[in-house]
């Protein structure tokens, strides 16, 4: 009997790891497809400038439109998913993000373009809280698994500038409807995740019975806003800045944007591994220190060396990203959807609010002068993280009971 129990335990553990991998993979792939559209909006900015003669301020308004409604809607979607699981949001929101982006380049009206990218932003907003809830449930507390989920989004970001540049090279903004293809793929990838998803009250897997740590969550939110302003600010203007600093053309800008997103993909995986060895707050604190000189290098170093600092900046910004999401969930243990909506959505979107200010300053002075204030924000984030403490780990959900082996522990009659 002991041998059977030991074998059952080992088999259950292996099955749990397999189920976790099977659940995270489609969620991560779907995350890549929807976050492609966040990267695509910023990747389209140089083409709007070139084909429609937008000023820096007008071009940054495109990013603002995608971010503003998303910033307001994402916590609302998070609160909804705290009350009831809404897995159908994953395919619907992916298609909405794709449709808004795909048709933004077809109509020349600036107001219509803003409306379409705003619709894309709502799609992105609707996707993240529910997907983060399902991913946390599937990960069963593993920082590495949540890192793989975040990696999917980062890869979507990273692919966006290259795919957008490839499509635009074939016919300019008139070919943006081709960009709906990732949305169609992403909606199809959601099917495996939806089959095993709960459809009643939102499962609070790993929730603790203790109260929320609102102070720590507020400090974490401010830290994420600092990160967001740096990332969105660079994402909006790095293509144009790379062309200016290296003397290259559109390809030089596309490479810089690709590296900004690619470094994030690598950083996310590294962050999960580091957090499995050290605590999350320590990893977040050291990543802030790494980011400070990296951002300074982006702004101040000319020539091809710029690309190295873009890569280091991206890694520094993304090593703590999935860790900050799970920290937010643990600081608000009974409102995981709301925490996800704020950490994955509101704080990221706030960065878009700063983009028009950077653009206006660039129009009045220079792009280098406008980007210089970004150097201060990693230092501010480091000071804020020093106020945080690692929350107690939430209990893992128990695996589904396995049926007894034939003839072992059964009451067959």
Coordinates of C-alpha atoms in Angstrom, one line a residue:
X1 CA 0.0 0.0 0.0
X2 CA 2.8 2.4 0.8
X3 CA 4.4 1.6 -2.5
X4 CA 1.2 2.4 -4.3
X5 CA 0.8 5.7 -2.4
X6 CA 4.4 6.7 -3.2
X7 CA 3.9 5.9 -6.9
X8 CA 0.6 7.8 -6.9
X9 CA 2.3 10.8 -5.3
X10 CA 5.1 10.8 -7.8
X11 CA 2.7 10.4 -10.7
X12 CA 0.5 13.2 -9.4
X13 CA 3.5 15.5 -9.1
X14 CA 4.5 14.7 -12.7
X15 CA 1.0 15.1 -13.9
X16 CA 0.8 18.5 -12.1
X17 CA 3.9 19.7 -13.9
X18 CA 2.6 18.5 -17.3
X19 CA -0.8 20.2 -16.7
X20 CA 1.0 23.4 -15.7
X21 CA 3.1 23.3 -18.9
X22 CA 0.1 22.6 -21.0
X23 CA -1.8 25.4 -19.4
X24 CA 0.9 28.0 -19.5
X25 CA 2.0 27.4 -23.2
X26 CA -1.3 28.4 -24.9
X27 CA -1.7 31.3 -22.4
X28 CA 1.8 32.5 -23.1
X29 CA 1.3 32.2 -26.9
X30 CA -2.0 34.0 -26.7
X31 CA -0.3 36.7 -24.6
X32 CA 2.2 37.1 -27.4
X33 CA -0.5 37.7 -30.0
X34 CA -2.4 40.3 -28.0
X35 CA 0.7 42.2 -26.9
X36 CA 1.9 42.3 -30.5
X37 CA -0.7 45.1 -30.9
X38 CA 0.8 47.2 -28.1
X39 CA 4.1 47.0 -29.8
X40 CA 2.5 47.5 -33.2
X41 CA 1.0 50.9 -32.3
X42 CA 4.4 52.3 -31.3
X43 CA 6.1 50.7 -34.3
X44 CA 3.6 52.5 -36.6
X45 CA 4.6 55.9 -35.2
X46 CA 7.5 56.6 -37.6
X47 CA 5.3 55.6 -40.5
X48 CA 2.6 58.1 -39.4
X49 CA 5.3 60.7 -39.2
X50 CA 6.7 59.9 -42.6
X51 CA 3.4 59.5 -44.5
X52 CA 1.1 61.9 -42.8
X53 CA 3.7 64.5 -41.6
X54 CA 2.7 64.3 -37.9
X55 CA 4.6 66.3 -35.4
X56 CA 6.2 64.6 -32.4
X57 CA 3.3 65.6 -30.3
X58 CA 0.7 64.4 -32.8
X59 CA 2.5 61.1 -33.2
X60 CA 2.7 60.6 -29.4
X61 CA -1.0 61.3 -29.3
X62 CA -1.5 58.0 -31.2
X63 CA 0.2 56.1 -28.3
X64 CA -1.8 58.2 -25.8
X65 CA -5.1 57.2 -27.5
X66 CA -4.1 53.5 -27.2
X67 CA -3.2 53.9 -23.6
X68 CA -5.8 56.2 -22.1
X69 CA -8.9 54.1 -22.4
X70 CA -6.9 51.0 -21.7
X71 CA -5.7 52.6 -18.4
X72 CA -9.2 53.4 -17.3
X73 CA -10.8 50.1 -18.5
X74 CA -8.3 47.5 -17.3
X75 CA -8.9 47.8 -13.5
X76 CA -12.7 47.7 -14.3
X77 CA -12.2 44.4 -16.2
X78 CA -10.1 43.2 -13.3
X79 CA -12.9 43.9 -10.8
X80 CA -15.3 42.0 -13.1
X81 CA -13.0 39.0 -13.2
X82 CA -12.8 39.1 -9.4
X83 CA -16.6 38.6 -9.3
X84 CA -17.0 36.1 -12.1
X85 CA -14.6 34.2 -14.4
X86 CA -14.9 35.5 -18.0
X87 CA -12.6 33.3 -20.1
X88 CA -14.4 34.2 -23.3
X89 CA -12.8 37.7 -22.9
X90 CA -9.5 36.2 -24.2
X91 CA -10.5 35.5 -27.8
X92 CA -12.9 38.5 -28.0
X93 CA -10.4 41.0 -26.7
X94 CA -7.6 39.7 -28.9
X95 CA -9.8 40.2 -32.0
X96 CA -10.8 43.7 -30.9
X97 CA -7.1 44.7 -30.4
X98 CA -6.3 43.3 -33.8
X99 CA -9.1 45.0 -35.6
X100 CA -8.4 48.4 -34.1
X101 CA -4.8 48.3 -35.0
X102 CA -5.3 46.7 -38.5
X103 CA -7.5 49.5 -39.7
X104 CA -5.8 52.5 -38.1
X105 CA -3.6 53.1 -41.1
X106 CA -6.4 52.8 -43.7
X107 CA -8.3 56.0 -42.9
X108 CA -6.3 59.3 -43.1
X109 CA -8.5 61.2 -40.6
X110 CA -6.5 61.8 -37.4
X111 CA -9.6 61.6 -35.3
X112 CA -10.6 58.2 -36.8
X113 CA -7.1 56.9 -36.3
X114 CA -7.2 57.9 -32.6
X115 CA -10.5 56.1 -32.3
X116 CA -9.3 52.9 -33.8
X117 CA -6.2 52.7 -31.7
X118 CA -8.3 53.5 -28.7
X119 CA -10.5 50.5 -29.6
X120 CA -7.3 48.4 -29.8
X121 CA -6.4 49.6 -26.3
X122 CA -9.7 48.5 -24.9
X123 CA -9.1 45.0 -26.4
X124 CA -5.7 44.9 -24.7
X125 CA -7.3 46.1 -21.4
X126 CA -9.9 43.4 -21.5
X127 CA -7.4 40.6 -22.1
X128 CA -4.9 41.0 -19.3
X129 CA -6.7 40.7 -16.0
X130 CA -8.5 37.4 -17.0
X131 CA -5.4 36.0 -18.6
X132 CA -3.3 36.9 -15.6
X133 CA -5.8 35.2 -13.3
X134 CA -5.8 32.0 -15.4
X135 CA -2.0 32.1 -15.6
X136 CA -1.5 32.5 -11.9
X137 CA -3.8 29.6 -11.3
X138 CA -2.0 27.4 -13.9
X139 CA 1.4 28.4 -12.5
X140 CA 0.6 27.2 -9.0
X141 CA 2.8 29.8 -7.4
X142 CA 5.9 29.2 -9.7
X143 CA 7.7 32.5 -10.5
X144 CA 9.3 30.7 -13.4
X145 CA 6.0 29.7 -14.9
X146 CA 4.6 33.3 -14.5
X147 CA 7.9 34.4 -16.2
X148 CA 7.0 32.2 -19.2
X149 CA 3.6 33.8 -19.3
X150 CA 5.1 37.3 -19.3
X151 CA 7.7 36.1 -21.9
X152 CA 4.9 35.5 -24.4
X153 CA 3.8 39.2 -24.1
X154 CA 7.4 40.3 -24.5
X155 CA 8.0 38.2 -27.6
X156 CA 4.8 39.8 -29.1
X157 CA 6.3 43.2 -28.3
X158 CA 9.6 42.2 -29.8
X159 CA 8.2 40.8 -33.1
X160 CA 5.9 43.9 -33.6
X161 CA 8.5 46.4 -35.0
X162 CA 10.0 43.8 -37.4
X163 CA 6.7 42.5 -38.7
X164 CA 5.2 46.0 -39.0
X165 CA 8.3 47.2 -40.9
X166 CA 8.1 44.2 -43.2
X167 CA 4.4 44.9 -43.9
X168 CA 4.9 48.6 -44.3
X169 CA 7.8 48.0 -46.8
X170 CA 5.3 46.3 -49.1
X171 CA 2.9 49.3 -49.4
X172 CA 3.0 51.6 -46.4
X173 CA 0.1 52.3 -44.1
X174 CA -2.4 51.0 -46.7
X175 CA -1.4 47.5 -45.8
X176 CA -2.2 47.7 -42.1
X177 CA -5.2 45.3 -42.5
X178 CA -2.6 42.5 -42.8
X179 CA -1.8 43.1 -39.2
X180 CA -5.0 41.4 -38.1
X181 CA -3.4 38.0 -38.7
X182 CA -1.9 37.6 -35.2
X183 CA -5.3 38.3 -33.7
X184 CA -6.8 35.5 -35.6
X185 CA -4.0 33.2 -34.5
X186 CA -4.3 34.4 -30.9
X187 CA -8.0 33.8 -30.8
X188 CA -7.5 30.2 -32.0
X189 CA -4.8 29.6 -29.4
X190 CA -7.2 30.6 -26.6
X191 CA -9.3 27.4 -27.1
X192 CA -7.1 25.0 -25.1
X193 CA -7.0 27.5 -22.2
X194 CA -10.8 27.9 -22.3
X195 CA -11.6 24.2 -22.2
X196 CA -10.2 23.9 -18.7
X197 CA -11.2 27.3 -17.4
X198 CA -13.8 27.7 -14.7
X199 CA -16.9 29.7 -15.8
X200 CA -18.6 30.3 -12.5
X201 CA -17.3 32.5 -9.7
X202 CA -13.7 33.6 -10.2
X203 CA -11.4 31.0 -8.6
X204 CA -9.2 32.6 -6.0
X205 CA -6.4 30.1 -6.3
X206 CA -3.7 30.9 -3.8
X207 CA -5.7 33.6 -2.1
X208 CA -5.0 34.2 1.6
X209 CA -7.6 34.9 4.1
X210 CA -5.6 37.9 5.5
X211 CA -6.4 41.5 4.6
X212 CA -4.9 43.6 1.8
X213 CA -1.7 45.4 2.2
X214 CA -2.8 48.6 0.6
X215 CA 0.3 50.7 1.5
X216 CA 2.6 48.2 -0.2
X217 CA 0.4 47.9 -3.2
X218 CA 0.3 51.7 -3.6
X219 CA 4.1 51.9 -3.4
X220 CA 4.4 49.0 -5.9
X221 CA 2.0 50.9 -8.2
X222 CA 4.2 54.0 -8.1
X223 CA 7.2 51.9 -8.9
X224 CA 5.5 50.4 -11.9
X225 CA 4.5 53.9 -13.1
X226 CA 8.2 54.9 -13.1
X227 CA 9.0 51.9 -15.1
X228 CA 6.1 52.5 -17.5
X229 CA 7.1 56.1 -18.2
X230 CA 10.6 55.0 -19.1
X231 CA 9.5 52.0 -21.3
X232 CA 6.6 53.8 -23.1
X233 CA 8.7 56.9 -23.6
X234 CA 11.5 55.0 -25.1
X235 CA 9.2 52.8 -27.1
X236 CA 7.5 55.8 -28.6
X237 CA 10.6 57.6 -29.7
X238 CA 13.5 55.1 -29.8
X239 CA 13.1 54.5 -33.5
X240 CA 13.3 58.2 -34.3
X241 CA 16.1 58.7 -31.8
X242 CA 18.2 55.8 -33.1
X243 CA 18.0 57.2 -36.6
X244 CA 19.1 60.6 -35.3
X245 CA 22.0 59.2 -33.1
X246 CA 23.4 56.6 -35.5
X247 CA 22.7 58.4 -38.8
X248 CA 20.8 55.4 -40.1
X249 CA 17.5 55.1 -41.8
X250 CA 14.2 53.4 -40.9
X251 CA 16.0 50.0 -40.5
X252 CA 18.2 51.5 -37.8
X253 CA 15.1 52.6 -35.9
X254 CA 13.4 49.2 -36.3
X255 CA 16.5 47.4 -34.9
X256 CA 16.5 49.7 -31.8
X257 CA 12.8 49.0 -31.2
X258 CA 13.3 45.3 -31.7
X259 CA 16.2 45.3 -29.2
X260 CA 14.1 47.2 -26.7
X261 CA 11.5 44.5 -26.8
X262 CA 13.9 41.5 -27.2
X263 CA 15.9 42.4 -24.1
X264 CA 12.6 42.4 -22.2
X265 CA 11.9 38.8 -23.3
X266 CA 15.2 37.6 -22.0
X267 CA 14.9 39.7 -18.8
X268 CA 11.5 38.2 -17.9
X269 CA 12.9 34.6 -18.0
X270 CA 15.9 35.6 -16.0
X271 CA 13.7 37.4 -13.4
X272 CA 11.6 34.3 -12.7
X273 CA 14.7 32.2 -12.2
X274 CA 16.3 34.7 -9.9
X275 CA 13.1 35.0 -7.8
X276 CA 13.1 31.3 -7.3
X277 CA 16.5 31.7 -5.7
X278 CA 16.1 35.0 -4.0
X279 CA 13.0 36.9 -2.9
X280 CA 11.1 39.1 -5.4
X281 CA 11.7 42.4 -3.7
X282 CA 15.5 41.9 -3.7
X283 CA 15.4 41.1 -7.5
X284 CA 13.3 44.2 -8.2
X285 CA 15.6 46.4 -6.2
X286 CA 18.7 45.3 -8.0
X287 CA 17.1 45.6 -11.4
X288 CA 16.3 49.3 -10.7
X289 CA 20.0 49.9 -10.1
X290 CA 20.9 48.1 -13.4
X291 CA 18.4 50.2 -15.3
X292 CA 19.8 53.6 -14.1
X293 CA 23.1 53.6 -16.0
X294 CA 21.5 51.7 -18.9
X295 CA 19.0 54.5 -19.5
X296 CA 21.7 57.1 -19.2
X297 CA 23.7 55.3 -21.9
X298 CA 20.7 55.3 -24.2
X299 CA 20.2 59.0 -23.8
X300 CA 23.9 60.1 -23.8
X301 CA 26.0 57.6 -25.8
X302 CA 26.1 58.2 -29.6
X303 CA 26.7 55.8 -32.4
X304 CA 26.2 52.0 -32.5
X305 CA 26.9 51.7 -28.8
X306 CA 23.4 53.0 -28.3
X307 CA 22.1 49.5 -29.2
X308 CA 23.9 47.8 -26.3
X309 CA 22.4 50.3 -23.8
X310 CA 18.9 49.8 -25.3
X311 CA 19.3 46.0 -24.7
X312 CA 20.5 46.6 -21.1
X313 CA 17.7 49.0 -20.4
X314 CA 15.1 46.5 -21.7
X315 CA 16.5 43.7 -19.5
X316 CA 16.6 46.0 -16.5
X317 CA 13.0 47.0 -17.0
X318 CA 11.7 43.5 -17.6
X319 CA 13.7 41.4 -15.1
X320 CA 11.2 42.4 -12.3
X321 CA 8.1 42.7 -14.5
X322 CA 6.4 39.3 -13.8
X323 CA 7.6 39.5 -10.2
X324 CA 5.8 42.9 -9.7
X325 CA 2.6 41.4 -11.1
X326 CA 2.6 38.5 -8.6
X327 CA 3.7 40.9 -5.8
X328 CA 0.6 43.0 -6.6
X329 CA -1.6 39.9 -6.5
X330 CA -0.1 38.9 -3.1
X331 CA -0.6 42.4 -1.7
X332 CA -4.3 42.2 -2.7
X333 CA -4.8 38.4 -2.2
X334 CA -8.5 38.5 -2.5
X335 CA -8.7 40.8 -5.5
X336 CA -6.3 39.1 -7.9
X337 CA -8.2 40.4 -11.0
X338 CA -8.1 44.0 -9.7
X339 CA -4.4 43.7 -8.9
X340 CA -3.7 42.3 -12.3
X341 CA -5.7 45.0 -14.0
X342 CA -3.7 47.7 -12.2
X343 CA -0.2 46.1 -12.5
X344 CA -0.6 44.8 -16.0
X345 CA -2.7 47.6 -17.3
X346 CA -3.2 50.9 -15.5
X347 CA 0.4 51.4 -14.5
X348 CA 1.7 50.5 -18.0
X349 CA -0.9 52.7 -19.7
X350 CA 0.0 55.7 -17.5
X351 CA 3.3 55.8 -19.3
X352 CA 1.4 56.7 -22.4
X353 CA 0.1 59.8 -20.7
X354 CA 3.6 61.1 -20.4
X355 CA 4.4 60.5 -24.1
X356 CA 2.7 63.7 -25.4
X357 CA 4.7 65.7 -22.8
X358 CA 7.9 64.1 -24.1
X359 CA 6.8 64.8 -27.7
X360 CA 5.9 68.5 -26.9
X361 CA 9.3 69.0 -25.2
X362 CA 11.1 67.4 -28.2
X363 CA 9.3 69.7 -30.6
X364 CA 10.4 72.7 -28.4
X365 CA 14.0 71.6 -27.8
X366 CA 15.4 68.3 -29.1
X367 CA 14.6 64.6 -28.7
X368 CA 17.7 64.1 -26.6
X369 CA 16.7 66.8 -24.2
X370 CA 13.2 65.4 -23.9
X371 CA 14.4 61.9 -23.1
X372 CA 16.9 63.0 -20.5
X373 CA 14.4 63.2 -17.6
X374 CA 13.9 59.4 -18.0
X375 CA 17.3 58.8 -16.4
X376 CA 16.0 59.9 -13.0
X377 CA 13.0 57.5 -12.8
X378 CA 14.9 54.2 -12.2
X379 CA 16.6 55.9 -9.2
X380 CA 13.1 57.0 -7.9
X381 CA 11.9 53.4 -8.4
X382 CA 14.8 52.0 -6.4
X383 CA 14.0 54.4 -3.5
X384 CA 10.3 53.2 -3.6
X385 CA 11.2 49.5 -3.6
X386 CA 13.2 50.0 -0.5
X387 CA 9.9 50.6 1.3
X388 CA 8.6 47.1 0.3
X389 CA 8.8 43.8 2.1
X390 CA 8.3 40.3 0.6
X391 CA 4.7 39.2 1.4
X392 CA 4.1 35.7 2.7
X393 CA 3.8 33.1 0.0
X394 CA 0.1 32.2 -0.7
X395 CA -0.9 28.5 -0.3
X396 CA -0.9 26.5 -3.5
X397 CA -4.1 25.0 -4.7
X398 CA -4.5 21.3 -4.2
X399 CA -4.3 19.2 -7.4
X400 CA -7.5 17.6 -8.5
X401 CA -8.0 14.2 -6.7
X402 CA -6.9 11.2 -8.8
X403 CA -9.2 8.1 -9.0
X404 CA -7.9 5.2 -6.9
X405 CA -6.0 2.4 -8.7
X406 CA -8.0 -0.6 -9.6
X407 CA -8.3 -2.8 -6.5
X408 CA -6.4 -0.3 -4.3
X409 CA -8.6 1.6 -1.8
X410 CA -11.8 0.9 -3.8
X411 CA -15.0 -0.5 -2.5
X412 CA -16.0 -2.4 -5.6
X413 CA -19.0 -4.7 -5.1

